[in-house]
């Protein structure tokens, strides 16, 4: 698998504040990479450096195999980037179609190609029947979808997504993930920054966690779990009646008088034995709950639980 985007040893200081202190990141072609970190960790600075909005004090950024710098060649190469900002960056008095044509023109599209891409975008976002309406009164989800479309009209190879689902309803969020999955299936490489860790866990192939301007962990969710909190799961059985004394003696009792709990590395092997013990004690199982280690637990383990505002 070849590399789509690489950042090596990124340093950036704003006055006395060190925003980046040697951060590293690798996005492979066709991959969906999650970039996570607490507030103030350096995510926004890193994305701005990738998009060319700021210049690093030191470090290298490589896009599709070639370095990005201030030359005209690298400027052309940045057209292979699609940047979806967290803020809605649309013209409110223009219609959906007019917004698409405006952003398409800014990204070098014209003529039949621009017409075809606008038509595709309206269908892709589900806004065909609203294409001639000013977007001023569009819902948040509609604006979000259009915001994404305006950023990818030119078919970029690499797409930077900054909180693409913030502030939208569940239906719109589901549609946005479907849209982004289509881009990935079409060959695009996606880099996602988000505070919705459950979403990142579900959609991303790999995760990079940064804190205090440094990369502190990188890998698949399974790799991150294995390197930090482990993969042991907690099984809780809720019984019809209070836990029998025999199960208390075997160390199976939980926090509630009707619950039996046990940690298991292998659910398939250990759960039948636990159910057998409960049955032998004459108890009836009302409910089973399995708590699985999550990306959120890994994130808190690595970055701490202290509020950062």
PDB file of C-alpha atoms in Angstrom:
ATOM      1  CA  UNK A   1       0.000   0.000   0.000  1.00  0.00           C
ATOM      2  CA  UNK A   2       1.518   3.351  -1.045  1.00  0.00           C
ATOM      3  CA  UNK A   3       1.448   6.498   1.038  1.00  0.00           C
ATOM      4  CA  UNK A   4      -1.083   9.283   0.483  1.00  0.00           C
ATOM      5  CA  UNK A   5       0.051  11.719   3.183  1.00  0.00           C
ATOM      6  CA  UNK A   6       3.001  11.722   5.570  1.00  0.00           C
ATOM      7  CA  UNK A   7       3.939  14.152   8.332  1.00  0.00           C
ATOM      8  CA  UNK A   8       7.323  13.746  10.005  1.00  0.00           C
ATOM      9  CA  UNK A   9       8.658  15.679  12.987  1.00  0.00           C
ATOM     10  CA  UNK A  10       6.135  18.540  12.829  1.00  0.00           C
ATOM     11  CA  UNK A  11       7.069  21.497  15.058  1.00  0.00           C
ATOM     12  CA  UNK A  12       5.125  24.746  15.312  1.00  0.00           C
ATOM     13  CA  UNK A  13       5.288  27.497  17.915  1.00  0.00           C
ATOM     14  CA  UNK A  14       2.998  30.506  18.333  1.00  0.00           C
ATOM     15  CA  UNK A  15       4.878  32.909  20.584  1.00  0.00           C
ATOM     16  CA  UNK A  16       5.438  31.106  23.873  1.00  0.00           C
ATOM     17  CA  UNK A  17       2.988  28.338  22.999  1.00  0.00           C
ATOM     18  CA  UNK A  18       4.302  25.152  21.406  1.00  0.00           C
ATOM     19  CA  UNK A  19       1.378  23.806  19.352  1.00  0.00           C
ATOM     20  CA  UNK A  20       3.280  20.953  17.723  1.00  0.00           C
ATOM     21  CA  UNK A  21       6.309  19.239  19.189  1.00  0.00           C
ATOM     22  CA  UNK A  22       7.410  16.551  16.765  1.00  0.00           C
ATOM     23  CA  UNK A  23       4.073  15.067  15.667  1.00  0.00           C
ATOM     24  CA  UNK A  24       4.135  12.252  13.095  1.00  0.00           C
ATOM     25  CA  UNK A  25       1.357  10.821  10.937  1.00  0.00           C
ATOM     26  CA  UNK A  26       1.026   8.427   7.998  1.00  0.00           C
ATOM     27  CA  UNK A  27      -2.102   8.057   5.838  1.00  0.00           C
ATOM     28  CA  UNK A  28      -1.960   5.212   3.342  1.00  0.00           C
ATOM     29  CA  UNK A  29      -3.757   5.378  -0.006  1.00  0.00           C
ATOM     30  CA  UNK A  30      -7.352   4.219   0.200  1.00  0.00           C
ATOM     31  CA  UNK A  31      -7.261   4.332   3.999  1.00  0.00           C
ATOM     32  CA  UNK A  32      -9.551   6.011   6.511  1.00  0.00           C
ATOM     33  CA  UNK A  33      -7.418   7.450   9.332  1.00  0.00           C
ATOM     34  CA  UNK A  34      -8.758   8.983  12.549  1.00  0.00           C
ATOM     35  CA  UNK A  35      -6.798  11.857  14.104  1.00  0.00           C
ATOM     36  CA  UNK A  36      -7.782  12.195  17.768  1.00  0.00           C
ATOM     37  CA  UNK A  37      -6.663  14.326  20.678  1.00  0.00           C
ATOM     38  CA  UNK A  38      -7.962  16.470  23.552  1.00  0.00           C
ATOM     39  CA  UNK A  39      -8.670  20.172  23.101  1.00  0.00           C
ATOM     40  CA  UNK A  40      -5.373  21.981  22.570  1.00  0.00           C
ATOM     41  CA  UNK A  41      -3.505  18.805  21.610  1.00  0.00           C
ATOM     42  CA  UNK A  42      -2.417  20.201  18.226  1.00  0.00           C
ATOM     43  CA  UNK A  43      -4.978  18.644  15.853  1.00  0.00           C
ATOM     44  CA  UNK A  44      -6.144  21.905  14.313  1.00  0.00           C
ATOM     45  CA  UNK A  45      -2.587  23.169  13.833  1.00  0.00           C
ATOM     46  CA  UNK A  46      -1.644  19.909  12.154  1.00  0.00           C
ATOM     47  CA  UNK A  47      -4.622  20.070   9.765  1.00  0.00           C
ATOM     48  CA  UNK A  48      -3.861  23.707   8.943  1.00  0.00           C
ATOM     49  CA  UNK A  49      -0.292  22.748   8.116  1.00  0.00           C
ATOM     50  CA  UNK A  50      -1.497  19.964   5.812  1.00  0.00           C
ATOM     51  CA  UNK A  51      -3.840  22.345   4.015  1.00  0.00           C
ATOM     52  CA  UNK A  52      -1.197  25.043   3.604  1.00  0.00           C
ATOM     53  CA  UNK A  53      -2.837  27.596   5.912  1.00  0.00           C
ATOM     54  CA  UNK A  54       0.248  27.751   8.138  1.00  0.00           C
ATOM     55  CA  UNK A  55       3.907  26.890   7.645  1.00  0.00           C
ATOM     56  CA  UNK A  56       5.651  24.541  10.062  1.00  0.00           C
ATOM     57  CA  UNK A  57       8.733  25.787  11.902  1.00  0.00           C
ATOM     58  CA  UNK A  58      10.317  22.440  11.066  1.00  0.00           C
ATOM     59  CA  UNK A  59       9.255  19.034   9.834  1.00  0.00           C
ATOM     60  CA  UNK A  60       8.150  17.555   6.515  1.00  0.00           C
ATOM     61  CA  UNK A  61       4.775  17.020   4.845  1.00  0.00           C
ATOM     62  CA  UNK A  62       4.596  14.698   1.855  1.00  0.00           C
ATOM     63  CA  UNK A  63       1.483  14.447  -0.308  1.00  0.00           C
ATOM     64  CA  UNK A  64       1.157  11.563  -2.770  1.00  0.00           C
ATOM     65  CA  UNK A  65       4.877  10.896  -2.698  1.00  0.00           C
ATOM     66  CA  UNK A  66       6.141  14.462  -3.119  1.00  0.00           C
ATOM     67  CA  UNK A  67       6.989  17.120  -0.508  1.00  0.00           C
ATOM     68  CA  UNK A  68       4.688  20.077   0.010  1.00  0.00           C
ATOM     69  CA  UNK A  69       6.475  23.414   0.224  1.00  0.00           C
ATOM     70  CA  UNK A  70       5.874  26.931  -1.045  1.00  0.00           C
ATOM     71  CA  UNK A  71       6.694  26.257  -4.707  1.00  0.00           C
ATOM     72  CA  UNK A  72       4.172  26.491  -7.529  1.00  0.00           C
ATOM     73  CA  UNK A  73       4.472  22.752  -8.083  1.00  0.00           C
ATOM     74  CA  UNK A  74       3.380  22.002  -4.528  1.00  0.00           C
ATOM     75  CA  UNK A  75       0.554  24.507  -4.918  1.00  0.00           C
ATOM     76  CA  UNK A  76      -0.711  22.482  -7.871  1.00  0.00           C
ATOM     77  CA  UNK A  77      -0.323  19.327  -5.816  1.00  0.00           C
ATOM     78  CA  UNK A  78      -2.579  20.770  -3.118  1.00  0.00           C
ATOM     79  CA  UNK A  79      -5.413  20.650  -5.664  1.00  0.00           C
ATOM     80  CA  UNK A  80      -5.323  16.923  -4.980  1.00  0.00           C
ATOM     81  CA  UNK A  81      -6.516  17.786  -1.451  1.00  0.00           C
ATOM     82  CA  UNK A  82     -10.124  18.205  -0.435  1.00  0.00           C
ATOM     83  CA  UNK A  83     -10.590  20.160   2.805  1.00  0.00           C
ATOM     84  CA  UNK A  84     -13.919  19.906   4.655  1.00  0.00           C
ATOM     85  CA  UNK A  85     -13.890  22.530   7.431  1.00  0.00           C
ATOM     86  CA  UNK A  86     -15.793  22.255  10.685  1.00  0.00           C
ATOM     87  CA  UNK A  87     -17.379  25.653  10.037  1.00  0.00           C
ATOM     88  CA  UNK A  88     -20.072  25.838   7.347  1.00  0.00           C
ATOM     89  CA  UNK A  89     -18.251  27.604   4.499  1.00  0.00           C
ATOM     90  CA  UNK A  90     -21.060  28.353   2.072  1.00  0.00           C
ATOM     91  CA  UNK A  91     -22.663  31.440   0.516  1.00  0.00           C
ATOM     92  CA  UNK A  92     -26.048  31.689   2.306  1.00  0.00           C
ATOM     93  CA  UNK A  93     -27.793  33.818  -0.343  1.00  0.00           C
ATOM     94  CA  UNK A  94     -26.836  31.481  -3.192  1.00  0.00           C
ATOM     95  CA  UNK A  95     -28.744  28.338  -4.101  1.00  0.00           C
ATOM     96  CA  UNK A  96     -27.285  24.865  -3.586  1.00  0.00           C
ATOM     97  CA  UNK A  97     -26.454  24.614  -7.299  1.00  0.00           C
ATOM     98  CA  UNK A  98     -24.887  28.074  -7.352  1.00  0.00           C
ATOM     99  CA  UNK A  99     -22.708  27.229  -4.356  1.00  0.00           C
ATOM    100  CA  UNK A 100     -21.521  24.076  -6.082  1.00  0.00           C
ATOM    101  CA  UNK A 101     -20.728  25.933  -9.301  1.00  0.00           C
ATOM    102  CA  UNK A 102     -18.838  28.623  -7.379  1.00  0.00           C
ATOM    103  CA  UNK A 103     -16.662  26.172  -5.436  1.00  0.00           C
ATOM    104  CA  UNK A 104     -16.180  23.990  -8.500  1.00  0.00           C
ATOM    105  CA  UNK A 105     -14.867  26.991 -10.441  1.00  0.00           C
ATOM    106  CA  UNK A 106     -12.495  27.871  -7.607  1.00  0.00           C
ATOM    107  CA  UNK A 107     -11.107  24.335  -7.843  1.00  0.00           C
ATOM    108  CA  UNK A 108     -10.482  24.607 -11.579  1.00  0.00           C
ATOM    109  CA  UNK A 109     -13.611  22.968 -13.003  1.00  0.00           C
ATOM    110  CA  UNK A 110     -15.392  24.440 -16.019  1.00  0.00           C
ATOM    111  CA  UNK A 111     -17.746  23.611 -18.877  1.00  0.00           C
ATOM    112  CA  UNK A 112     -19.230  20.136 -19.168  1.00  0.00           C
ATOM    113  CA  UNK A 113     -17.040  18.780 -16.368  1.00  0.00           C
ATOM    114  CA  UNK A 114     -18.362  21.386 -13.918  1.00  0.00           C
ATOM    115  CA  UNK A 115     -21.949  20.775 -15.044  1.00  0.00           C
ATOM    116  CA  UNK A 116     -21.603  17.007 -14.613  1.00  0.00           C
ATOM    117  CA  UNK A 117     -19.966  17.293 -11.178  1.00  0.00           C
ATOM    118  CA  UNK A 118     -22.679  19.675  -9.926  1.00  0.00           C
ATOM    119  CA  UNK A 119     -25.348  17.265 -11.135  1.00  0.00           C
ATOM    120  CA  UNK A 120     -23.564  14.373  -9.427  1.00  0.00           C
ATOM    121  CA  UNK A 121     -23.177  16.327  -6.173  1.00  0.00           C
ATOM    122  CA  UNK A 122     -26.859  17.240  -5.948  1.00  0.00           C
ATOM    123  CA  UNK A 123     -27.813  13.603  -6.349  1.00  0.00           C
ATOM    124  CA  UNK A 124     -25.063  12.422  -3.976  1.00  0.00           C
ATOM    125  CA  UNK A 125     -26.192  14.780  -1.214  1.00  0.00           C
ATOM    126  CA  UNK A 126     -29.906  14.152  -1.757  1.00  0.00           C
ATOM    127  CA  UNK A 127     -30.516  17.821  -2.618  1.00  0.00           C
ATOM    128  CA  UNK A 128     -31.799  17.452  -6.194  1.00  0.00           C
ATOM    129  CA  UNK A 129     -35.223  18.807  -5.340  1.00  0.00           C
ATOM    130  CA  UNK A 130     -33.776  21.753  -3.372  1.00  0.00           C
ATOM    131  CA  UNK A 131     -31.086  22.754  -5.863  1.00  0.00           C
ATOM    132  CA  UNK A 132     -32.689  26.093  -6.821  1.00  0.00           C
ATOM    133  CA  UNK A 133     -33.392  27.271  -3.264  1.00  0.00           C
ATOM    134  CA  UNK A 134     -31.114  29.685  -1.379  1.00  0.00           C
ATOM    135  CA  UNK A 135     -29.443  27.691   1.376  1.00  0.00           C
ATOM    136  CA  UNK A 136     -30.104  30.346   4.025  1.00  0.00           C
ATOM    137  CA  UNK A 137     -32.969  28.329   5.494  1.00  0.00           C
ATOM    138  CA  UNK A 138     -31.528  24.837   4.924  1.00  0.00           C
ATOM    139  CA  UNK A 139     -31.306  22.551   7.945  1.00  0.00           C
ATOM    140  CA  UNK A 140     -27.955  21.932   9.592  1.00  0.00           C
ATOM    141  CA  UNK A 141     -27.722  18.472   8.051  1.00  0.00           C
ATOM    142  CA  UNK A 142     -28.437  19.786   4.543  1.00  0.00           C
ATOM    143  CA  UNK A 143     -25.755  22.452   4.908  1.00  0.00           C
ATOM    144  CA  UNK A 144     -23.276  19.879   6.202  1.00  0.00           C
ATOM    145  CA  UNK A 145     -23.846  17.619   3.204  1.00  0.00           C
ATOM    146  CA  UNK A 146     -23.521  20.524   0.788  1.00  0.00           C
ATOM    147  CA  UNK A 147     -20.400  21.717   2.616  1.00  0.00           C
ATOM    148  CA  UNK A 148     -18.781  18.328   2.003  1.00  0.00           C
ATOM    149  CA  UNK A 149     -19.851  18.263  -1.648  1.00  0.00           C
ATOM    150  CA  UNK A 150     -18.349  21.696  -2.314  1.00  0.00           C
ATOM    151  CA  UNK A 151     -15.027  20.412  -0.940  1.00  0.00           C
ATOM    152  CA  UNK A 152     -14.833  17.265  -3.091  1.00  0.00           C
ATOM    153  CA  UNK A 153     -16.253  18.429  -6.444  1.00  0.00           C
ATOM    154  CA  UNK A 154     -12.784  18.280  -8.001  1.00  0.00           C
ATOM    155  CA  UNK A 155     -12.324  14.596  -7.057  1.00  0.00           C
ATOM    156  CA  UNK A 156      -9.409  15.010  -4.626  1.00  0.00           C
ATOM    157  CA  UNK A 157      -7.222  12.027  -3.833  1.00  0.00           C
ATOM    158  CA  UNK A 158      -6.841  12.998  -0.174  1.00  0.00           C
ATOM    159  CA  UNK A 159      -9.667  14.485   1.920  1.00  0.00           C
ATOM    160  CA  UNK A 160      -9.221  16.202   5.293  1.00  0.00           C
ATOM    161  CA  UNK A 161     -12.411  16.122   7.374  1.00  0.00           C
ATOM    162  CA  UNK A 162     -12.667  18.351  10.438  1.00  0.00           C
ATOM    163  CA  UNK A 163     -15.646  17.253  12.582  1.00  0.00           C
ATOM    164  CA  UNK A 164     -17.897  16.577   9.535  1.00  0.00           C
ATOM    165  CA  UNK A 165     -20.926  15.489  11.601  1.00  0.00           C
ATOM    166  CA  UNK A 166     -20.892  18.070  14.395  1.00  0.00           C
ATOM    167  CA  UNK A 167     -24.328  19.458  15.248  1.00  0.00           C
ATOM    168  CA  UNK A 168     -26.437  17.245  12.953  1.00  0.00           C
ATOM    169  CA  UNK A 169     -29.313  14.855  13.680  1.00  0.00           C
ATOM    170  CA  UNK A 170     -28.840  11.048  13.597  1.00  0.00           C
ATOM    171  CA  UNK A 171     -30.395  10.694  10.121  1.00  0.00           C
ATOM    172  CA  UNK A 172     -28.106  13.313   8.605  1.00  0.00           C
ATOM    173  CA  UNK A 173     -25.110  11.813  10.412  1.00  0.00           C
ATOM    174  CA  UNK A 174     -25.901   8.393   8.947  1.00  0.00           C
ATOM    175  CA  UNK A 175     -26.210   9.853   5.436  1.00  0.00           C
ATOM    176  CA  UNK A 176     -22.903  11.722   5.797  1.00  0.00           C
ATOM    177  CA  UNK A 177     -21.081   8.513   6.768  1.00  0.00           C
ATOM    178  CA  UNK A 178     -22.616   6.808   3.720  1.00  0.00           C
ATOM    179  CA  UNK A 179     -21.399   9.668   1.504  1.00  0.00           C
ATOM    180  CA  UNK A 180     -17.879   9.483   2.909  1.00  0.00           C
ATOM    181  CA  UNK A 181     -17.799   5.699   2.546  1.00  0.00           C
ATOM    182  CA  UNK A 182     -18.640   6.148  -1.148  1.00  0.00           C
ATOM    183  CA  UNK A 183     -15.662   8.483  -1.545  1.00  0.00           C
ATOM    184  CA  UNK A 184     -13.388   5.952   0.132  1.00  0.00           C
ATOM    185  CA  UNK A 185     -14.721   3.143  -2.084  1.00  0.00           C
ATOM    186  CA  UNK A 186     -13.923   5.366  -5.064  1.00  0.00           C
ATOM    187  CA  UNK A 187     -10.261   5.428  -4.047  1.00  0.00           C
ATOM    188  CA  UNK A 188     -10.001   8.547  -1.895  1.00  0.00           C
ATOM    189  CA  UNK A 189      -7.878   8.572   1.269  1.00  0.00           C
ATOM    190  CA  UNK A 190      -9.666  10.155   4.246  1.00  0.00           C
ATOM    191  CA  UNK A 191      -8.267  11.800   7.363  1.00  0.00           C
ATOM    192  CA  UNK A 192     -10.904  12.450  10.021  1.00  0.00           C
ATOM    193  CA  UNK A 193     -10.634  14.627  13.117  1.00  0.00           C
ATOM    194  CA  UNK A 194     -13.490  14.122  15.557  1.00  0.00           C
ATOM    195  CA  UNK A 195     -14.458  14.054  19.219  1.00  0.00           C
ATOM    196  CA  UNK A 196     -17.057  11.357  18.475  1.00  0.00           C
ATOM    197  CA  UNK A 197     -14.818   8.438  19.431  1.00  0.00           C
ATOM    198  CA  UNK A 198     -17.489   5.803  18.822  1.00  0.00           C
ATOM    199  CA  UNK A 199     -17.809   7.022  15.227  1.00  0.00           C
ATOM    200  CA  UNK A 200     -14.041   6.959  14.731  1.00  0.00           C
ATOM    201  CA  UNK A 201     -13.933   3.421  16.133  1.00  0.00           C
ATOM    202  CA  UNK A 202     -16.628   2.286  13.698  1.00  0.00           C
ATOM    203  CA  UNK A 203     -15.354   3.856  10.468  1.00  0.00           C
ATOM    204  CA  UNK A 204     -11.575   4.291  10.690  1.00  0.00           C
ATOM    205  CA  UNK A 205      -9.013   1.696   9.621  1.00  0.00           C
ATOM    206  CA  UNK A 206      -6.345   3.181  11.887  1.00  0.00           C
ATOM    207  CA  UNK A 207      -6.173   5.763  14.660  1.00  0.00           C
ATOM    208  CA  UNK A 208      -3.529   8.367  15.519  1.00  0.00           C
ATOM    209  CA  UNK A 209      -3.748  10.021  18.957  1.00  0.00           C
ATOM    210  CA  UNK A 210      -1.812  13.222  19.626  1.00  0.00           C
ATOM    211  CA  UNK A 211      -1.415  15.149  22.855  1.00  0.00           C
ATOM    212  CA  UNK A 212       0.720  18.146  23.791  1.00  0.00           C
ATOM    213  CA  UNK A 213       1.809  18.392  20.152  1.00  0.00           C
ATOM    214  CA  UNK A 214       3.204  14.851  19.984  1.00  0.00           C
ATOM    215  CA  UNK A 215       1.964  11.577  18.536  1.00  0.00           C
ATOM    216  CA  UNK A 216       1.444   9.347  21.560  1.00  0.00           C
ATOM    217  CA  UNK A 217      -0.185   6.310  19.913  1.00  0.00           C
ATOM    218  CA  UNK A 218      -0.999   4.942  16.462  1.00  0.00           C
ATOM    219  CA  UNK A 219      -2.513   1.724  15.154  1.00  0.00           C
ATOM    220  CA  UNK A 220      -5.751  -0.156  14.666  1.00  0.00           C
ATOM    221  CA  UNK A 221      -8.236  -0.148  17.539  1.00  0.00           C
ATOM    222  CA  UNK A 222      -7.218  -3.731  18.358  1.00  0.00           C
ATOM    223  CA  UNK A 223      -3.538  -2.767  18.419  1.00  0.00           C
ATOM    224  CA  UNK A 224      -4.225   0.220  20.659  1.00  0.00           C
ATOM    225  CA  UNK A 225      -6.265  -1.914  23.058  1.00  0.00           C
ATOM    226  CA  UNK A 226      -3.545  -4.535  23.197  1.00  0.00           C
ATOM    227  CA  UNK A 227      -0.878  -1.932  23.931  1.00  0.00           C
ATOM    228  CA  UNK A 228      -2.860  -0.164  26.678  1.00  0.00           C
ATOM    229  CA  UNK A 229      -5.877  -1.429  28.610  1.00  0.00           C
ATOM    230  CA  UNK A 230      -6.100  -4.903  27.087  1.00  0.00           C
ATOM    231  CA  UNK A 231      -9.005  -6.778  25.533  1.00  0.00           C
ATOM    232  CA  UNK A 232     -10.497  -8.438  28.624  1.00  0.00           C
ATOM    233  CA  UNK A 233     -14.296  -8.057  28.714  1.00  0.00           C
ATOM    234  CA  UNK A 234     -16.582  -7.873  31.722  1.00  0.00           C
ATOM    235  CA  UNK A 235     -19.666 -10.092  31.687  1.00  0.00           C
ATOM    236  CA  UNK A 236     -22.598  -9.210  33.940  1.00  0.00           C
ATOM    237  CA  UNK A 237     -25.514 -11.583  34.467  1.00  0.00           C
ATOM    238  CA  UNK A 238     -28.657 -10.128  36.016  1.00  0.00           C
ATOM    239  CA  UNK A 239     -30.631 -12.815  37.868  1.00  0.00           C
ATOM    240  CA  UNK A 240     -34.330 -13.079  38.674  1.00  0.00           C
ATOM    241  CA  UNK A 241     -33.533 -13.289  42.411  1.00  0.00           C
ATOM    242  CA  UNK A 242     -30.627 -12.200  44.630  1.00  0.00           C
ATOM    243  CA  UNK A 243     -27.366 -14.032  43.940  1.00  0.00           C
ATOM    244  CA  UNK A 244     -27.237 -17.421  45.767  1.00  0.00           C
ATOM    245  CA  UNK A 245     -24.685 -17.838  48.545  1.00  0.00           C
ATOM    246  CA  UNK A 246     -22.776 -20.490  46.602  1.00  0.00           C
ATOM    247  CA  UNK A 247     -21.986 -18.013  43.849  1.00  0.00           C
ATOM    248  CA  UNK A 248     -20.817 -15.454  46.415  1.00  0.00           C
ATOM    249  CA  UNK A 249     -18.396 -18.048  47.709  1.00  0.00           C
ATOM    250  CA  UNK A 250     -17.026 -18.616  44.188  1.00  0.00           C
ATOM    251  CA  UNK A 251     -16.262 -14.907  43.817  1.00  0.00           C
ATOM    252  CA  UNK A 252     -18.885 -14.243  41.145  1.00  0.00           C
ATOM    253  CA  UNK A 253     -21.040 -11.629  42.861  1.00  0.00           C
ATOM    254  CA  UNK A 254     -21.342  -8.133  41.396  1.00  0.00           C
ATOM    255  CA  UNK A 255     -22.196  -4.648  42.626  1.00  0.00           C
ATOM    256  CA  UNK A 256     -25.942  -5.332  42.697  1.00  0.00           C
ATOM    257  CA  UNK A 257     -27.477  -8.086  44.834  1.00  0.00           C
ATOM    258  CA  UNK A 258     -29.046  -9.587  41.702  1.00  0.00           C
ATOM    259  CA  UNK A 259     -25.902  -9.452  39.558  1.00  0.00           C
ATOM    260  CA  UNK A 260     -23.098 -11.890  38.859  1.00  0.00           C
ATOM    261  CA  UNK A 261     -19.936 -10.445  37.234  1.00  0.00           C
ATOM    262  CA  UNK A 262     -16.707 -11.853  35.880  1.00  0.00           C
ATOM    263  CA  UNK A 263     -13.879 -10.655  33.624  1.00  0.00           C
ATOM    264  CA  UNK A 264     -13.104 -12.880  30.637  1.00  0.00           C
ATOM    265  CA  UNK A 265     -10.321 -12.979  28.081  1.00  0.00           C
ATOM    266  CA  UNK A 266     -12.142 -15.626  26.012  1.00  0.00           C
ATOM    267  CA  UNK A 267     -15.932 -15.207  26.064  1.00  0.00           C
ATOM    268  CA  UNK A 268     -16.569 -18.378  24.058  1.00  0.00           C
ATOM    269  CA  UNK A 269     -14.722 -20.556  26.542  1.00  0.00           C
ATOM    270  CA  UNK A 270     -15.568 -18.849  29.831  1.00  0.00           C
ATOM    271  CA  UNK A 271     -19.213 -17.804  29.439  1.00  0.00           C
ATOM    272  CA  UNK A 272     -20.695 -21.337  29.143  1.00  0.00           C
ATOM    273  CA  UNK A 273     -18.898 -22.329  32.355  1.00  0.00           C
ATOM    274  CA  UNK A 274     -20.240 -19.251  34.144  1.00  0.00           C
ATOM    275  CA  UNK A 275     -23.783 -19.977  32.947  1.00  0.00           C
ATOM    276  CA  UNK A 276     -23.372 -23.558  34.146  1.00  0.00           C
ATOM    277  CA  UNK A 277     -22.391 -22.372  37.632  1.00  0.00           C
ATOM    278  CA  UNK A 278     -25.449 -20.127  37.781  1.00  0.00           C
ATOM    279  CA  UNK A 279     -27.729 -22.921  36.604  1.00  0.00           C
ATOM    280  CA  UNK A 280     -26.257 -25.377  39.119  1.00  0.00           C
ATOM    281  CA  UNK A 281     -26.940 -22.846  41.878  1.00  0.00           C
ATOM    282  CA  UNK A 282     -30.626 -22.894  40.899  1.00  0.00           C
ATOM    283  CA  UNK A 283     -30.666 -19.288  39.641  1.00  0.00           C
ATOM    284  CA  UNK A 284     -32.417 -17.971  36.517  1.00  0.00           C
ATOM    285  CA  UNK A 285     -30.666 -15.472  34.224  1.00  0.00           C
ATOM    286  CA  UNK A 286     -32.790 -12.435  33.353  1.00  0.00           C
ATOM    287  CA  UNK A 287     -30.246 -10.517  31.251  1.00  0.00           C
ATOM    288  CA  UNK A 288     -26.640 -10.700  30.002  1.00  0.00           C
ATOM    289  CA  UNK A 289     -24.462  -7.645  29.426  1.00  0.00           C
ATOM    290  CA  UNK A 290     -20.945  -7.762  27.962  1.00  0.00           C
ATOM    291  CA  UNK A 291     -18.757  -4.660  28.444  1.00  0.00           C
ATOM    292  CA  UNK A 292     -16.108  -4.474  25.723  1.00  0.00           C
ATOM    293  CA  UNK A 293     -13.012  -2.229  25.971  1.00  0.00           C
ATOM    294  CA  UNK A 294     -13.495   0.770  23.684  1.00  0.00           C
ATOM    295  CA  UNK A 295     -11.458   3.397  21.879  1.00  0.00           C
ATOM    296  CA  UNK A 296     -12.819   5.940  24.354  1.00  0.00           C
ATOM    297  CA  UNK A 297     -11.326   3.951  27.219  1.00  0.00           C
ATOM    298  CA  UNK A 298      -7.970   3.865  25.413  1.00  0.00           C
ATOM    299  CA  UNK A 299      -8.174   7.612  24.765  1.00  0.00           C
ATOM    300  CA  UNK A 300      -8.851   8.420  28.426  1.00  0.00           C
ATOM    301  CA  UNK A 301      -6.124   6.012  29.545  1.00  0.00           C
ATOM    302  CA  UNK A 302      -3.561   7.809  27.349  1.00  0.00           C
ATOM    303  CA  UNK A 303      -4.674  11.428  27.752  1.00  0.00           C
ATOM    304  CA  UNK A 304      -6.261  11.453  31.216  1.00  0.00           C
ATOM    305  CA  UNK A 305      -9.718  12.459  32.450  1.00  0.00           C
ATOM    306  CA  UNK A 306      -8.914  16.062  33.295  1.00  0.00           C
ATOM    307  CA  UNK A 307     -11.198  18.581  31.557  1.00  0.00           C
ATOM    308  CA  UNK A 308      -9.548  20.756  28.899  1.00  0.00           C
ATOM    309  CA  UNK A 309     -11.517  23.820  27.872  1.00  0.00           C
TER     310      UNK A 309
END
